[in-house]
Amino acid sequence: MTQRADFMDDEEQPAAPSTSDGGSDHGVSRRRFLQYAVQGSTLVLGGAFIEAKEAEASISIPELGEILDFADVVRLAELPYASNLVLEVTADDRIRFELPRLEKGQGIATAFAMLIADELDADYDRTDVVLSDRRADRPFSITGNSAAVRVLWGPVRDLAAQARARLVTAAALRWQVSPSSLRTSQSRVIAGDGRTASYGSLSADAARVLVPLVSTKPRPVSQYRFVGSAQARKNARAIVTGAQEYTLDIDVPGALPTVVARSPDIGGTIVSWNGSIAQTMPGVVGVVRIPSGIAVTAQTFKQAMDARDALQITWSPGPVRGLSDNQVRETLRQINLPLTPVLPLFGSRTATFEFPYLTHAMMEVMGAIADVRDDSAEIWYASQSPNFIATQVAQAIGISASKVRIHVPYAGGSFGRRLFGEAAIEAAQISKALRRPVKLMWTRNDDVRHGRFRPMARCELRATWLGGAMTSFEHRIAAAQTDFGHGLGEALTAIGASVLPSLFGQLGFLTMLSLPYRFGTTSHKLVERNFGVPTGSWRSVYSSMMTTANEIFIDEIARARRSDEVDFRLRHLDSAAAERCLRHVAAAGSWGRRMPAGQAQGVAVHAEYRSAVAYLVEIDTTGEEPRLLRAFCAVDVGVPINTRGLEAQMQGSLIDAWSIMFRAGCHLENGRIREGSFGDFLWARMRHTPPTTHVHVFPAESGAEPGGAGELGITAAAAACVNAYARATGKQPRRFPIQEFA
Amino acid sequence: MPQYSLTVNGTEHLVDLPADLPLLYVLRDVLGITGPKYGCGVGICGACTSHLGDTAVRPCIVPLSDVGDRPITTIEGLATDDSLHPVQQAWIDEDVAQCGFCQPGQIMTAVQLLSRIPHPTDADIDAAMSDNVCRCGTYVRIRAAIRRAAAMINGA
């Protein structure tokens, strides 16, 4: 069965996103990729759907992500439902948009308010974006893959343009004037003779307009004023006054604090339990068994935790009892696919990089509120995939999914964790058992030890060259299998791609590949193994391992070939956007300036999500701990909406990067994760961060389309930091976090 | 159970709760004051940081019996009427927050820093703020906001 035709059709549609390699001749680069594919990389994924048509030659592995990636999958899956958005002009003259995504700090609520204000000519201060409840008529509303703006840009512009056209039409009819004589500004329609009407006053009439009398086409991006500007996030005041609510702040009457006693092993189950002491402890209201453990509900969380500790539970060993990091590492070493032997006369370099299990460690722990009745459920959960969660909740408590309402509060960070909804499912199970609403919280220990992890991974790389030319670049990754079972499968099925769930990882891997360089024959291969430790997508999924490893390795190749690391990249990059970003940071950071002993600069680039980014960082390794002195970033997201929000994303990504490459990792010991809080999961603190980080956001060019930004920065930032460290110390880090193995 | 009189953000509350119950759960679960957040429950992350008297504390590890008659100020009590505290205003002006979850704690810690050191150096900021975790990595803007607030409060 082939789905290749679908991808080719998408390429020919006018809406197809532009490729990330900006200016290069697509036809020429395709032929080069074709040669690489013919030279030996295969595309058969154990019988799954991607099949090369001989006549057209294959999709080469680096190219798939340029044609279709997970963001495209979600966009295509949502196309039939694109108009199922709610944009309301309220009676009190406010604009209200229900965003079917999760705001988790990435700034999309503000970004869409800006876009709507521009397209609709609404008063920005009276434009409100709220998070939509789960909607069954938007079945693929997944927040992830840095796709929110890419997927909703078109539909939101269309919707706002339609609204404006109807408001203008309503005014024209009311005033009996030509609609083309009217203009709009600040939520008002304005006539040539000075008459004005507020959007609110026109709203009812506008709703009755069948055929707008003015164009419903969105205006050109060049006419936008908010889009491309710097705006504070809309909820800034709410945050600094403590008014911003997160899931467990919400007051649902009667929903009492609840925690769950969990197996000390990953995946252990209950053999026997006795709650007689716990039940009598102060404040305790209920003690019930659910599949994942024993739930205790009390007047306060502390009392629930104390009673939980007084439960007498006998646990079975978990399925991964006996498994520790070193065994996983050894297995990954054994199962990894081999690199091609180096031919005589070729220069080469080979390196292996190892990455640990990594918890998401978002600031707001997993939590949910559930109110389950006989045949319905009302859930409050900051979900990245609410339709998937609704199905899971429905199955868990035996009701119809159509009867599951999910409210989506803002999240205190997520980084991929809330694609899954264990807390929502548990809360529903407990509520059903207790016959009352419950407010369930995963304690920090629960969240670190019993959550999901970025998979442990082993990356083996080899590059070869002959004379002055790079001839090959191979990357073999062995990793614990990433769990993608959060609704993406349904989206894939909806667009006609049939992929075995066990192969989602391969598909994700292929579409996330990024090696924007002319390095001869390139090949990336992934092999996965399920070790029984729960995994999930962790901000950038594979990229912060495989592409970060690429960028560290490229630095080493440059040095092995006696080349300046920036110059080497510039000579081989085939992404105009990445090149532009690199040139910018090299200039801004005065690349090559003399640094004192023990200090050095480091660079890296990344191109993914139809965007590109580069970092130049400066490190000081002379102190007790290495620390960045300053950093520069240049980012090209096609069409930036909120430049201040993008700066924040790039600054924050650098902290992610520093934390995971130098300080923080999780350790699997005999079937348990050792870490339990920020006390031993060593996220970067203020004293570990550069005092300044300058970010340059490239403005939109004519004809550009928006790319993704949420995950973009971390990959290059991580490599830049390690490259700076390597240049400062002469060491070549191979295992991360560095400070554990230094 | 013992009775405690607590003054929180200027309002007196009488509660009937165990002596060893940490203040965070009194504030959030009993009094419905949810500005201070649960981030770890063991005093490590700083998300719950509030003021007891003039001192920044972590209510997740302050038992009720330790409060005494010192007034409690949470993030909700920092502004006076509609006037934001300069630190809050600086936080808005520098657009510090991303997800925002850690920021009430960051702000309360910064307020104490500036009340003790009117013109903090980078090292002062490191020392004072390094026990407040920010997972979104807003540290560079927290630092800028502290400098901005220092200028607002004490002059440049």
GROMACS .gro file of C-alpha atoms in nm, chain B residues 36 50 57 63 68 100:
model
    6
  778PRO     CA    1   0.135   3.058   4.647
  792SER     CA    2   0.538   3.430   5.067
  799VAL     CA    3   0.946   3.200   5.376
  805PRO     CA    4   0.401   2.461   6.035
  810GLY     CA    5   0.262   3.325   6.574
  842GLY     CA    6   0.388   3.212   3.509
   0.00000   0.00000   0.00000
